[in-house]
mmCIF file of C-alpha atoms and ligand atoms in Angstrom:
data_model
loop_
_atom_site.group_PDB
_atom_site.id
_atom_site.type_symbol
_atom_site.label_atom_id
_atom_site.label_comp_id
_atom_site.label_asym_id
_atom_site.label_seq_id
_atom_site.Cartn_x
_atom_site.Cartn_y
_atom_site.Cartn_z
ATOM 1 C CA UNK A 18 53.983 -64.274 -57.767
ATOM 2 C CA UNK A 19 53.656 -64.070 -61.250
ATOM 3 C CA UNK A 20 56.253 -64.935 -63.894
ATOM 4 C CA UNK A 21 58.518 -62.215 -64.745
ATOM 5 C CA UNK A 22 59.134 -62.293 -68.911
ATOM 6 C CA UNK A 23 61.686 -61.765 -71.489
ATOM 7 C CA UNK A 24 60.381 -62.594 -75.236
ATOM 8 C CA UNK A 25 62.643 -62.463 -78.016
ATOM 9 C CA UNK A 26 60.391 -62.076 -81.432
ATOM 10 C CA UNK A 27 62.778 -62.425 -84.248
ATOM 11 C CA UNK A 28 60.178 -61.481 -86.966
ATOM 12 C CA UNK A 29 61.192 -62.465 -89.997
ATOM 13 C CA UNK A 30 64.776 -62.090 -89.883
ATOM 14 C CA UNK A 31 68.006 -64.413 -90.002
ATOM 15 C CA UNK A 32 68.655 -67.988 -92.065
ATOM 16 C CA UNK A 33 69.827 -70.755 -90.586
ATOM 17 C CA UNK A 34 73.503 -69.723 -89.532
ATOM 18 C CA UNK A 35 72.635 -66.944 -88.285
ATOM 19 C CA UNK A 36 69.568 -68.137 -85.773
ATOM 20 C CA UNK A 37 71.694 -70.940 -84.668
ATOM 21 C CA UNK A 38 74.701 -68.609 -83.907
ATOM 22 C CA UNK A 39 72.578 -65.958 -82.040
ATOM 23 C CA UNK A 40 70.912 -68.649 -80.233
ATOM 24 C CA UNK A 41 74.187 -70.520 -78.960
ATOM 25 C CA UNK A 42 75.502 -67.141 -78.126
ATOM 26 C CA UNK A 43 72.674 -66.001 -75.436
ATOM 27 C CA UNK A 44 72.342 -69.521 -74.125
ATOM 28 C CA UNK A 45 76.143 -69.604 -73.416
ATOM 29 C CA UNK A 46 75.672 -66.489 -71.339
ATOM 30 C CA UNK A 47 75.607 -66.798 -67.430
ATOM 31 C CA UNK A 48 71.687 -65.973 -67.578
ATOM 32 C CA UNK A 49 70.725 -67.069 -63.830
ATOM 33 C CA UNK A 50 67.060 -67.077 -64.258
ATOM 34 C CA UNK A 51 65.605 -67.494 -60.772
ATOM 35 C CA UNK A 52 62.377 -69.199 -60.509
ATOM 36 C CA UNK A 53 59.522 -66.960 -61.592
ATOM 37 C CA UNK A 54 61.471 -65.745 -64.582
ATOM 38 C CA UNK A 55 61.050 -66.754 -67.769
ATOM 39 C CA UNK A 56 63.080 -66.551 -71.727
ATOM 40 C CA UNK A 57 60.974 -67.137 -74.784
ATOM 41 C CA UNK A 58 62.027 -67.485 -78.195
ATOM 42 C CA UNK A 59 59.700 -66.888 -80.689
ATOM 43 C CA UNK A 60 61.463 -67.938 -83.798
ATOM 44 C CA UNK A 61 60.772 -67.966 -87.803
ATOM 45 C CA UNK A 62 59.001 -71.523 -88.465
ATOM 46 C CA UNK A 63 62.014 -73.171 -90.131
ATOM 47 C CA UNK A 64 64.290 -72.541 -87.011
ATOM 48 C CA UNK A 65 61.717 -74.125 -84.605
ATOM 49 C CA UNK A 66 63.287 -77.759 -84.127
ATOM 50 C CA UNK A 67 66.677 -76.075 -84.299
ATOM 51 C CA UNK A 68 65.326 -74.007 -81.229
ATOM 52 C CA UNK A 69 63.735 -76.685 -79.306
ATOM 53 C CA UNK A 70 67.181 -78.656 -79.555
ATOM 54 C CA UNK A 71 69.043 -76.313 -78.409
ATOM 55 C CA UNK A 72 66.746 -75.103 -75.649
ATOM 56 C CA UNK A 73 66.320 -79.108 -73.950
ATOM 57 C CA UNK A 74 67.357 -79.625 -70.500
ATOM 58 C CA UNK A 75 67.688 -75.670 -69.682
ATOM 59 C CA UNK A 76 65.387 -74.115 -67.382
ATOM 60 C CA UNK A 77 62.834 -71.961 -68.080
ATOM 61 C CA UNK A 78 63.815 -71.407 -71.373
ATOM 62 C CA UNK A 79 60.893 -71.616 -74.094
ATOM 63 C CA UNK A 80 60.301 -71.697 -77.453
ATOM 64 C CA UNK A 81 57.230 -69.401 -79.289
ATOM 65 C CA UNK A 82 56.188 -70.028 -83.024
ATOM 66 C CA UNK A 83 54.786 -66.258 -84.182
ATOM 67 C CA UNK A 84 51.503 -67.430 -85.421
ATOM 68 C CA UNK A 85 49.306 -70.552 -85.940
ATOM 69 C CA UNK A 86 46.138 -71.130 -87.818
ATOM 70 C CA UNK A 87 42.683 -70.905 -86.818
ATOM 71 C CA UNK A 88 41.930 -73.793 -88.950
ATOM 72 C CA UNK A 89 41.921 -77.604 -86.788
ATOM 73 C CA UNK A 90 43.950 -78.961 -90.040
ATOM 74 C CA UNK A 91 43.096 -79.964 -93.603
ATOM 75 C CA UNK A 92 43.392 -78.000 -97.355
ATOM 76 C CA UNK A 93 44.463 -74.659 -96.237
ATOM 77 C CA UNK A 94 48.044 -74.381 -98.092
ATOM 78 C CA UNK A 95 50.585 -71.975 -96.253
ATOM 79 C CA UNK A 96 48.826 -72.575 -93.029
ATOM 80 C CA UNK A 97 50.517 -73.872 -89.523
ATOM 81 C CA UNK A 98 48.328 -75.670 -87.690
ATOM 82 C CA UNK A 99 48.290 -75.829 -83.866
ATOM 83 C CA UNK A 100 49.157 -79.665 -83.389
ATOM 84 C CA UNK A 101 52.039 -79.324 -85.663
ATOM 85 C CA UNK A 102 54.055 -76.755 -83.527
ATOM 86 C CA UNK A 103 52.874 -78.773 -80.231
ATOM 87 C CA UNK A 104 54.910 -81.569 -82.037
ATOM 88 C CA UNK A 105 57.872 -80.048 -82.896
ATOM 89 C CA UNK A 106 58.485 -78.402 -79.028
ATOM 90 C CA UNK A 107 57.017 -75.640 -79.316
ATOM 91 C CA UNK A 108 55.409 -74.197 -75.879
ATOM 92 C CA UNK A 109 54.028 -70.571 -76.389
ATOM 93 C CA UNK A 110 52.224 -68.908 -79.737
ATOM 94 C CA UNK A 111 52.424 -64.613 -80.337
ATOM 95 C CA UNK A 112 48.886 -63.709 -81.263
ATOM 96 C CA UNK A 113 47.693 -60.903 -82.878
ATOM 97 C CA UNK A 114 50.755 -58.984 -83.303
ATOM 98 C CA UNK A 115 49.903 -55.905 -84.850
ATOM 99 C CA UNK A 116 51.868 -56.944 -87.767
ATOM 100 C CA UNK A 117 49.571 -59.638 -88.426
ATOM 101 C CA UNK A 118 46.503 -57.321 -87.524
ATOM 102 C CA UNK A 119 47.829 -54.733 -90.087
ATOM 103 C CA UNK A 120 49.370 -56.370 -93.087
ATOM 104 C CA UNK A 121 47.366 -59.928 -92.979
ATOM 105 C CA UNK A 122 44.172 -58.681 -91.915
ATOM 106 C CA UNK A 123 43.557 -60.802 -88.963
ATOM 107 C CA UNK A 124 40.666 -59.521 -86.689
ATOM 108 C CA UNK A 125 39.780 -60.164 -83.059
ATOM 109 C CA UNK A 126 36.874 -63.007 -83.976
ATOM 110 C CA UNK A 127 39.699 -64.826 -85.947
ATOM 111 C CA UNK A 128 42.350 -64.345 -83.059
ATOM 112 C CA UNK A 129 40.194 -65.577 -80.343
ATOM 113 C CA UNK A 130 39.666 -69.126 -82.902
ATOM 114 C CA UNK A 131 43.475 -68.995 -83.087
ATOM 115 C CA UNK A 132 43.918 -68.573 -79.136
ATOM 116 C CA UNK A 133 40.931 -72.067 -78.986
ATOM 117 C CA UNK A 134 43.338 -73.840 -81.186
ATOM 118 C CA UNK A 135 46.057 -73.089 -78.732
ATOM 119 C CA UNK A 136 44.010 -74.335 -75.892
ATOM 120 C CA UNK A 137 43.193 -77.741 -77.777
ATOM 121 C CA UNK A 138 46.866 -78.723 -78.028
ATOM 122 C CA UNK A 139 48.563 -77.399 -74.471
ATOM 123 C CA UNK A 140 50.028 -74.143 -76.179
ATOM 124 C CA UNK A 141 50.289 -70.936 -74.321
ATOM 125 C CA UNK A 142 49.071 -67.963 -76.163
ATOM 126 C CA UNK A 143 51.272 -64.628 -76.080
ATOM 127 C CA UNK A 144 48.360 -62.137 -76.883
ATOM 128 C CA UNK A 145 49.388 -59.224 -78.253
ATOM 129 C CA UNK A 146 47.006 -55.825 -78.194
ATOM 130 C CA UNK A 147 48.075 -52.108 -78.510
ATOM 131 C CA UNK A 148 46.748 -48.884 -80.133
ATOM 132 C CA UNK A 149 47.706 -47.070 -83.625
ATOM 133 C CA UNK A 150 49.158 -43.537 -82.970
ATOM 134 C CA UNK A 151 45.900 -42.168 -84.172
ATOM 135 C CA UNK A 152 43.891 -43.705 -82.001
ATOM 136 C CA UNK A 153 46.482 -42.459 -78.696
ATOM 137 C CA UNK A 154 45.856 -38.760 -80.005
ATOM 138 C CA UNK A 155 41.829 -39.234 -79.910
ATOM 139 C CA UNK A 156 42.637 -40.138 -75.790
ATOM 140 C CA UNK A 157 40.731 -43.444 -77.021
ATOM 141 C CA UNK A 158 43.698 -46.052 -76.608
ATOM 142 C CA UNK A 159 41.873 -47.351 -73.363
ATOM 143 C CA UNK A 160 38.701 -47.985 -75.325
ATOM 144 C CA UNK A 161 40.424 -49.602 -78.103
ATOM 145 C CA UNK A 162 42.852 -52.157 -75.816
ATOM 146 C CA UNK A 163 39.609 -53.064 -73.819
ATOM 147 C CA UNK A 164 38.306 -53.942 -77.014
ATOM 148 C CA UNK A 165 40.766 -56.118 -78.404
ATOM 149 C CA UNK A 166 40.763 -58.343 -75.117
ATOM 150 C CA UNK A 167 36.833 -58.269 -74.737
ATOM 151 C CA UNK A 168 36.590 -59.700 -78.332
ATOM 152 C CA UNK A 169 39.717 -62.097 -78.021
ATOM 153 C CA UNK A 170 40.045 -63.221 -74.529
ATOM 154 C CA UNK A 171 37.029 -63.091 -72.706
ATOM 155 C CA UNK A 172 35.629 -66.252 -73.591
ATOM 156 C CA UNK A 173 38.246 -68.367 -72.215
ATOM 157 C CA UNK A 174 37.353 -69.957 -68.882
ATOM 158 C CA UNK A 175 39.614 -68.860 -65.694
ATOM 159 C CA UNK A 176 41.731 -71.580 -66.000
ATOM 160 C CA UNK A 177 42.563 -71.152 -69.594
ATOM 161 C CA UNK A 178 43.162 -67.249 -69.379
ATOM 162 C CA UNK A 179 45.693 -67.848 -66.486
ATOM 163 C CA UNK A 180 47.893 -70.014 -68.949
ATOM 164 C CA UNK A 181 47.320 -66.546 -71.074
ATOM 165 C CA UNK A 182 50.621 -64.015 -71.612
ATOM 166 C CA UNK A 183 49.458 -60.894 -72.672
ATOM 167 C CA UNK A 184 51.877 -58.216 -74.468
ATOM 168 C CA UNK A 185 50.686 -54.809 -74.819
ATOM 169 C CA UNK A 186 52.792 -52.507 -77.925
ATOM 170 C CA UNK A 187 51.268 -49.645 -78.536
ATOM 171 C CA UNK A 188 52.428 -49.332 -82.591
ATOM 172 C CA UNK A 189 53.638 -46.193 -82.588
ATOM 173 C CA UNK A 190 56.437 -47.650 -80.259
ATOM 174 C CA UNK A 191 57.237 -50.985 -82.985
ATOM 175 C CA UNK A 192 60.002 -50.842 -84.122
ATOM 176 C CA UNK A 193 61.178 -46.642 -84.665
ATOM 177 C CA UNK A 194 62.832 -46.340 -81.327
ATOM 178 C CA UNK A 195 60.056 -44.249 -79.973
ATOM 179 C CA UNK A 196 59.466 -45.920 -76.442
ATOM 180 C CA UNK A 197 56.670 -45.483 -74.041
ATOM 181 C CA UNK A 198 57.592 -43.379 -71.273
ATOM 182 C CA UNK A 199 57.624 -45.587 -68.085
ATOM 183 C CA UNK A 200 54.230 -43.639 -66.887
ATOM 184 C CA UNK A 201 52.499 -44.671 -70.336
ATOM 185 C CA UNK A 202 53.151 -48.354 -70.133
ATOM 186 C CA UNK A 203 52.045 -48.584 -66.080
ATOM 187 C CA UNK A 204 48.866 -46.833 -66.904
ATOM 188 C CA UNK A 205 48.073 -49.253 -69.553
ATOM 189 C CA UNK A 206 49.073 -52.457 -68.002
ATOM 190 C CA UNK A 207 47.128 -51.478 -65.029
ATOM 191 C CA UNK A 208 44.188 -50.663 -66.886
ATOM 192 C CA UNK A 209 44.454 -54.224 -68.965
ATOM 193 C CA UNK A 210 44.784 -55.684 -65.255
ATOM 194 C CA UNK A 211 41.455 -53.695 -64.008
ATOM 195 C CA UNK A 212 39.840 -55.040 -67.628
ATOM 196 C CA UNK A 213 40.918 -58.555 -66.286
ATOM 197 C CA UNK A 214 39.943 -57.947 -62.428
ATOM 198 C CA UNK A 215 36.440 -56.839 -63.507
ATOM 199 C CA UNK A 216 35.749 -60.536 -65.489
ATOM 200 C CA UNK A 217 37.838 -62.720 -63.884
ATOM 201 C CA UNK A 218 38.887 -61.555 -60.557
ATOM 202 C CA UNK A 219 42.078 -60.347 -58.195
ATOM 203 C CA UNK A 220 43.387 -63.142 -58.036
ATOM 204 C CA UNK A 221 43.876 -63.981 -62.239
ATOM 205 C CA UNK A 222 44.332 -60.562 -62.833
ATOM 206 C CA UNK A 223 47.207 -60.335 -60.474
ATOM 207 C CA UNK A 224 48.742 -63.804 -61.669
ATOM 208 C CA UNK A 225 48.861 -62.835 -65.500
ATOM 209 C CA UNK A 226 51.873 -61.658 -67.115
ATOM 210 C CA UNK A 227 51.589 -58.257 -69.122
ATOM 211 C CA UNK A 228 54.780 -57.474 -70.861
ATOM 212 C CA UNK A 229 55.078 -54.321 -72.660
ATOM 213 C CA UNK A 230 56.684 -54.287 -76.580
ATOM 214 C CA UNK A 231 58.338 -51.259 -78.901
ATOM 215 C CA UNK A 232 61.355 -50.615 -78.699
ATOM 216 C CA UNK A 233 62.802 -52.191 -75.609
ATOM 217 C CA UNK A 234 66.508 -52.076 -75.602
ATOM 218 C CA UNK A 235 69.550 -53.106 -73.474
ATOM 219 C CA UNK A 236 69.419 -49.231 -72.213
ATOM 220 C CA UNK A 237 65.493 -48.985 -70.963
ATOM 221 C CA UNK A 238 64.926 -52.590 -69.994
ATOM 222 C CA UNK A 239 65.689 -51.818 -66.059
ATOM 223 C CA UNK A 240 63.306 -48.885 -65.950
ATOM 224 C CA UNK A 241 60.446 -50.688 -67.671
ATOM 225 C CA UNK A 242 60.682 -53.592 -66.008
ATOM 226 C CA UNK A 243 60.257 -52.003 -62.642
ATOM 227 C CA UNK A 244 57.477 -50.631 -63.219
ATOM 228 C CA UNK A 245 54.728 -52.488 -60.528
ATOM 229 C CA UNK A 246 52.386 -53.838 -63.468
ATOM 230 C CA UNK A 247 54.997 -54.359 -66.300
ATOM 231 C CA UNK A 248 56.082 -58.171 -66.097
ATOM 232 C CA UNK A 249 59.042 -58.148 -69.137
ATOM 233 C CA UNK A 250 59.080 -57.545 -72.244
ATOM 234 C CA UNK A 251 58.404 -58.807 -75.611
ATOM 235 C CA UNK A 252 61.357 -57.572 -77.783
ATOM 236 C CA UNK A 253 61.763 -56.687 -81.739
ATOM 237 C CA UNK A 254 64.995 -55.626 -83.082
ATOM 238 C CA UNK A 255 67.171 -55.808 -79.560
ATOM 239 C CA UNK A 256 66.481 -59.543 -79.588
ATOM 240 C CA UNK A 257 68.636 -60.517 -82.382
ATOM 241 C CA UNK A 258 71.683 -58.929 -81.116
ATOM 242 C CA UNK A 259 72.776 -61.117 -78.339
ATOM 243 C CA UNK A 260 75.046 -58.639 -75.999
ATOM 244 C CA UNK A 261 71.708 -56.695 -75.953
ATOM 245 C CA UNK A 262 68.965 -59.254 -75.241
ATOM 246 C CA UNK A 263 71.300 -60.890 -72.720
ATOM 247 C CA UNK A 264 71.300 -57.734 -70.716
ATOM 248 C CA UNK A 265 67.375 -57.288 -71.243
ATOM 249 C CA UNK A 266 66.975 -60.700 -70.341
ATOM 250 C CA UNK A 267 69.143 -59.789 -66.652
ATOM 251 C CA UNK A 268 66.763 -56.640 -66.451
ATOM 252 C CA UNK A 269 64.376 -58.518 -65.237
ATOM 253 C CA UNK A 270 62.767 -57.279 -62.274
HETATM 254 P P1 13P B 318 60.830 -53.554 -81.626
HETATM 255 O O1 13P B 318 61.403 -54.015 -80.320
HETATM 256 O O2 13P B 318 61.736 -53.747 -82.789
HETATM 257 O O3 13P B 318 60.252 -52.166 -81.519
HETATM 258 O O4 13P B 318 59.575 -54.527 -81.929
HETATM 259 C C1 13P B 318 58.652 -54.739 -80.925
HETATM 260 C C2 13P B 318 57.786 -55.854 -81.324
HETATM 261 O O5 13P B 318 57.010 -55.761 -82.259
HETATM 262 C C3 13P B 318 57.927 -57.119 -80.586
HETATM 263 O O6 13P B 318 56.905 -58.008 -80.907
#
Protein backbone atom coordinates (compact mmCIF):
# COMPACT_ATOMS: atom_id res chain seq x y z
CA UNK A 1 0.00 0.00 0.00
CA UNK A 2 1.34 3.19 -0.55
CA UNK A 3 2.07 5.89 2.03
CA UNK A 4 -0.75 8.07 2.78
CA UNK A 5 0.72 12.00 3.17
CA UNK A 6 0.29 15.10 5.09
CA UNK A 7 2.98 17.98 4.12
CA UNK A 8 3.07 21.06 5.95
CA UNK A 9 5.00 23.83 3.60
CA UNK A 10 5.45 26.82 5.75
CA UNK A 11 6.78 29.06 2.88
CA UNK A 12 8.39 31.73 4.09
CA UNK A 13 6.61 32.53 7.12
CA UNK A 14 7.29 32.57 11.04
CA UNK A 15 10.81 33.41 13.13
CA UNK A 16 12.05 31.38 15.49
CA UNK A 17 9.32 31.56 18.35
CA UNK A 18 6.87 31.16 16.38
CA UNK A 19 8.08 27.79 14.31
CA UNK A 20 9.12 26.30 17.52
CA UNK A 21 5.69 27.04 19.18
CA UNK A 22 3.60 25.75 16.19
CA UNK A 23 5.78 22.83 16.00
CA UNK A 24 5.52 21.75 19.82
CA UNK A 25 1.87 22.40 19.51
CA UNK A 26 0.99 19.70 16.60
CA UNK A 27 3.51 17.25 17.96
CA UNK A 28 1.79 17.40 21.42
CA UNK A 29 -1.42 16.43 19.69
CA UNK A 30 -2.69 12.72 19.96
CA UNK A 31 -1.75 12.28 16.08
CA UNK A 32 -1.95 8.27 15.90
CA UNK A 33 -0.31 7.86 12.61
CA UNK A 34 -0.77 4.21 11.67
CA UNK A 35 1.82 2.70 9.57
CA UNK A 36 1.53 3.82 5.97
CA UNK A 37 0.94 7.39 7.02
CA UNK A 38 3.20 9.88 6.94
CA UNK A 39 3.79 14.02 8.48
CA UNK A 40 6.32 16.17 6.72
CA UNK A 41 7.54 19.41 7.65
CA UNK A 42 8.96 21.40 5.19
CA UNK A 43 10.36 24.28 7.09
CA UNK A 44 12.24 27.79 6.29
CA UNK A 45 16.15 26.83 6.29
CA UNK A 46 16.98 28.46 9.64
CA UNK A 47 14.31 26.31 11.53
CA UNK A 48 15.70 23.01 10.06
CA UNK A 49 17.89 21.70 13.12
CA UNK A 50 15.22 23.16 15.38
CA UNK A 51 12.83 20.74 13.39
CA UNK A 52 14.92 17.73 13.27
CA UNK A 53 15.28 18.05 17.22
CA UNK A 54 12.14 18.19 17.87
CA UNK A 55 10.96 15.56 15.41
CA UNK A 56 13.78 12.57 16.92
CA UNK A 57 12.43 9.46 18.24
CA UNK A 58 8.70 10.11 16.79
CA UNK A 59 7.42 8.02 14.15
CA UNK A 60 6.92 8.82 10.87
CA UNK A 61 7.38 12.24 11.34
CA UNK A 62 9.79 14.03 8.70
CA UNK A 63 11.42 16.95 8.05
CA UNK A 64 11.47 18.73 4.19
CA UNK A 65 13.88 21.72 3.36
CA UNK A 66 11.77 23.74 0.36
CA UNK A 67 14.54 23.77 -2.10
CA UNK A 68 18.20 22.73 -2.67
CA UNK A 69 20.68 23.57 -5.32
CA UNK A 70 21.48 21.97 -8.46
CA UNK A 71 25.01 22.80 -7.93
CA UNK A 72 27.31 19.54 -6.12
CA UNK A 73 28.92 22.52 -3.85
CA UNK A 74 31.50 25.26 -4.33
CA UNK A 75 31.24 29.42 -5.13
CA UNK A 76 27.60 29.75 -5.62
CA UNK A 77 26.68 32.32 -2.65
CA UNK A 78 22.95 31.99 -1.38
CA UNK A 79 22.87 28.45 -2.52
CA UNK A 80 21.89 25.17 -0.27
CA UNK A 81 23.52 22.41 -1.32
CA UNK A 82 22.16 18.84 -1.10
CA UNK A 83 24.80 17.31 1.42
CA UNK A 84 24.27 20.14 3.73
CA UNK A 85 20.50 19.48 4.47
CA UNK A 86 21.33 15.52 4.48
CA UNK A 87 23.55 16.69 7.47
CA UNK A 88 21.45 18.63 9.39
CA UNK A 89 18.32 15.76 9.38
CA UNK A 90 16.73 16.63 6.81
CA UNK A 91 14.81 13.61 4.89
CA UNK A 92 12.56 14.99 2.00
CA UNK A 93 13.23 18.22 -0.52
CA UNK A 94 9.83 20.25 -2.30
CA UNK A 95 10.85 20.63 -5.91
CA UNK A 96 9.65 22.79 -8.31
CA UNK A 97 7.01 24.49 -6.47
CA UNK A 98 5.41 26.75 -8.69
CA UNK A 99 6.64 29.50 -6.61
CA UNK A 100 10.05 28.71 -7.47
CA UNK A 101 8.99 27.99 -11.21
CA UNK A 102 7.34 31.49 -11.32
CA UNK A 103 9.26 34.03 -9.35
CA UNK A 104 12.96 32.31 -9.52
CA UNK A 105 12.78 31.05 -12.88
CA UNK A 106 13.61 27.50 -12.33
CA UNK A 107 12.80 25.22 -15.38
CA UNK A 108 12.25 21.48 -15.71
CA UNK A 109 16.12 20.74 -17.06
CA UNK A 110 17.29 22.56 -13.82
CA UNK A 111 14.69 20.64 -11.53
CA UNK A 112 15.49 17.27 -12.77
CA UNK A 113 19.65 18.32 -11.76
CA UNK A 114 18.10 19.36 -8.44
CA UNK A 115 16.02 15.98 -8.04
CA UNK A 116 20.04 14.02 -9.13
CA UNK A 117 21.42 15.97 -6.28
CA UNK A 118 18.74 14.56 -4.08
CA UNK A 119 19.47 11.10 -5.21
CA UNK A 120 23.36 11.51 -4.49
CA UNK A 121 22.81 12.21 -0.79
CA UNK A 122 19.63 9.76 0.30
CA UNK A 123 17.03 12.73 0.05
CA UNK A 124 13.53 12.16 -1.07
CA UNK A 125 12.29 14.57 -3.59
CA UNK A 126 8.62 16.09 -3.12
CA UNK A 127 8.03 17.02 -6.88
CA UNK A 128 5.75 19.48 -7.34
CA UNK A 129 3.86 20.04 -10.99
CA UNK A 130 0.48 21.80 -11.73
CA UNK A 131 -1.01 24.08 -14.44
CA UNK A 132 -1.52 28.09 -14.57
CA UNK A 133 -5.28 28.99 -14.84
CA UNK A 134 -4.64 29.84 -18.42
CA UNK A 135 -3.43 26.90 -19.42
CA UNK A 136 -6.80 24.85 -17.51
CA UNK A 137 -9.09 27.15 -19.80
CA UNK A 138 -7.14 26.03 -23.17
CA UNK A 139 -8.34 22.12 -21.85
CA UNK A 140 -4.36 21.73 -22.11
CA UNK A 141 -3.54 21.13 -18.27
CA UNK A 142 -3.02 17.32 -19.16
CA UNK A 143 -0.46 18.22 -21.80
CA UNK A 144 1.29 20.60 -19.66
CA UNK A 145 1.54 18.18 -16.24
CA UNK A 146 2.79 15.34 -18.63
CA UNK A 147 5.30 17.69 -19.54
CA UNK A 148 6.67 18.78 -16.43
CA UNK A 149 7.21 15.02 -15.28
CA UNK A 150 8.56 13.84 -18.80
CA UNK A 151 11.27 16.61 -18.54
CA UNK A 152 11.88 16.20 -14.66
CA UNK A 153 11.30 12.69 -13.69
CA UNK A 154 11.67 10.41 -16.35
CA UNK A 155 15.20 9.86 -16.22
CA UNK A 156 15.36 8.46 -12.87
CA UNK A 157 15.72 4.68 -12.79
CA UNK A 158 12.65 2.61 -11.12
CA UNK A 159 14.18 2.45 -8.02
CA UNK A 160 14.91 6.07 -7.64
CA UNK A 161 11.36 7.30 -8.85
CA UNK A 162 9.70 5.00 -6.19
CA UNK A 163 11.60 7.02 -3.37
CA UNK A 164 9.80 10.00 -5.54
CA UNK A 165 6.60 12.05 -3.77
CA UNK A 166 4.90 13.82 -6.26
CA UNK A 167 2.43 16.88 -5.40
CA UNK A 168 0.22 18.08 -8.01
CA UNK A 169 -1.29 22.16 -7.32
CA UNK A 170 -2.81 23.34 -10.00
CA UNK A 171 -1.93 27.42 -9.30
CA UNK A 172 -5.01 28.73 -9.63
CA UNK A 173 -5.84 26.71 -6.37
CA UNK A 174 -2.32 28.27 -4.28
CA UNK A 175 -3.09 29.97 -1.94
CA UNK A 176 -6.82 32.12 -2.81
CA UNK A 177 -9.04 29.52 -1.31
CA UNK A 178 -10.21 28.37 -4.66
CA UNK A 179 -9.99 24.45 -4.27
CA UNK A 180 -10.19 21.78 -6.85
CA UNK A 181 -13.39 20.15 -6.84
CA UNK A 182 -12.84 16.49 -5.67
CA UNK A 183 -13.57 15.31 -9.51
CA UNK A 184 -10.67 17.75 -10.75
CA UNK A 185 -7.96 16.48 -8.50
CA UNK A 186 -8.93 12.44 -9.19
CA UNK A 187 -8.79 13.09 -12.86
CA UNK A 188 -5.42 14.54 -12.60
CA UNK A 189 -3.78 12.26 -10.19
CA UNK A 190 -4.99 9.44 -12.22
CA UNK A 191 -3.77 10.78 -15.30
CA UNK A 192 -0.10 11.55 -13.55
CA UNK A 193 -0.49 7.73 -12.43
CA UNK A 194 -1.31 6.53 -16.23
CA UNK A 195 1.88 9.05 -17.24
CA UNK A 196 3.83 6.88 -14.63
CA UNK A 197 2.19 3.33 -15.59
CA UNK A 198 3.09 3.93 -19.26
CA UNK A 199 7.21 4.36 -18.30
CA UNK A 200 7.55 2.62 -15.38
CA UNK A 201 4.86 0.18 -14.81
CA UNK A 202 1.65 -0.89 -12.40
CA UNK A 203 3.38 -1.68 -9.97
CA UNK A 204 5.55 2.00 -9.35
CA UNK A 205 2.77 3.79 -10.52
CA UNK A 206 0.50 2.32 -7.94
CA UNK A 207 3.24 2.60 -5.07
CA UNK A 208 3.90 6.46 -5.58
CA UNK A 209 2.37 8.99 -3.50
CA UNK A 210 0.46 11.90 -5.38
CA UNK A 211 -0.77 14.45 -2.97
CA UNK A 212 -2.78 17.22 -4.22
CA UNK A 213 -1.90 21.18 -2.98
CA UNK A 214 -4.15 24.68 -2.99
CA UNK A 215 -5.96 25.36 -0.58
CA UNK A 216 -6.45 22.32 1.57
CA UNK A 217 -8.02 23.16 4.82
CA UNK A 218 -9.22 21.52 8.10
CA UNK A 219 -12.88 21.63 6.29
CA UNK A 220 -12.01 19.71 2.74
CA UNK A 221 -9.19 17.50 3.91
CA UNK A 222 -11.69 14.31 4.43
CA UNK A 223 -13.21 14.67 0.99
CA UNK A 224 -9.90 15.03 -0.83
CA UNK A 225 -8.25 12.58 0.77
CA UNK A 226 -10.72 9.93 -0.17
CA UNK A 227 -10.53 10.32 -3.29
CA UNK A 228 -8.96 6.63 -4.78
CA UNK A 229 -5.75 8.37 -6.40
CA UNK A 230 -5.24 11.36 -3.97
CA UNK A 231 -2.59 10.13 -1.27
CA UNK A 232 -2.58 13.57 1.21
CA UNK A 233 -1.87 16.63 0.82
CA UNK A 234 0.78 19.15 0.63
CA UNK A 235 -0.56 22.20 2.60
CA UNK A 236 0.11 26.21 2.38
CA UNK A 237 -1.52 28.50 4.72
CA UNK A 238 -3.63 25.68 6.91
CA UNK A 239 -0.25 24.31 7.97
CA UNK A 240 0.80 27.02 10.20
CA UNK A 241 -2.23 27.05 12.26
CA UNK A 242 -1.95 24.01 14.35
CA UNK A 243 -5.83 23.19 15.37
CA UNK A 244 -6.13 23.07 11.52
CA UNK A 245 -3.20 20.96 10.26
CA UNK A 246 -3.77 18.61 13.20
CA UNK A 247 -7.18 17.83 11.88
CA UNK A 248 -5.78 17.61 8.15
CA UNK A 249 -3.15 15.55 9.37
CA UNK A 250 -6.23 12.94 11.07
CA UNK A 251 -7.97 13.29 7.54
CA UNK A 252 -5.94 11.03 6.32
CA UNK A 253 -7.50 8.38 4.46
P1 LIG B 1 -2.16 26.95 0.14
O1 LIG B 1 -2.52 25.72 0.92
O2 LIG B 1 -1.90 28.15 0.98
O3 LIG B 1 -3.12 27.19 -0.99
O4 LIG B 1 -0.73 26.63 -0.55
C1 LIG B 1 -0.59 25.44 -1.23
C2 LIG B 1 0.84 25.24 -1.52
O5 LIG B 1 1.44 25.96 -2.30
C3 LIG B 1 1.54 24.18 -0.79
O6 LIG B 1 2.81 23.95 -1.32
Amino acid sequence: MRKQIAAANWKMNLNLEEATGLLKNILQAPLQLLPGREVIFAVPFPFIPMAAEKSVGKNNIFIAAQNCSNKKSGAYTGETAAFMLQSVGVQYIIIGHSERREYFHETNAMLAEIIDQCFLHQLQPLFCCGEPLSVREEGKEMDYVARQLAESLFHLTPEQMQQVVIAYEPIWAIGTGKTATTAQAQEMHAFIRQQLEKKYGHHIAQSVSILYGGSVKAANAKELFSQPDVDGGLVGGASLQAAEFITIIQSLD
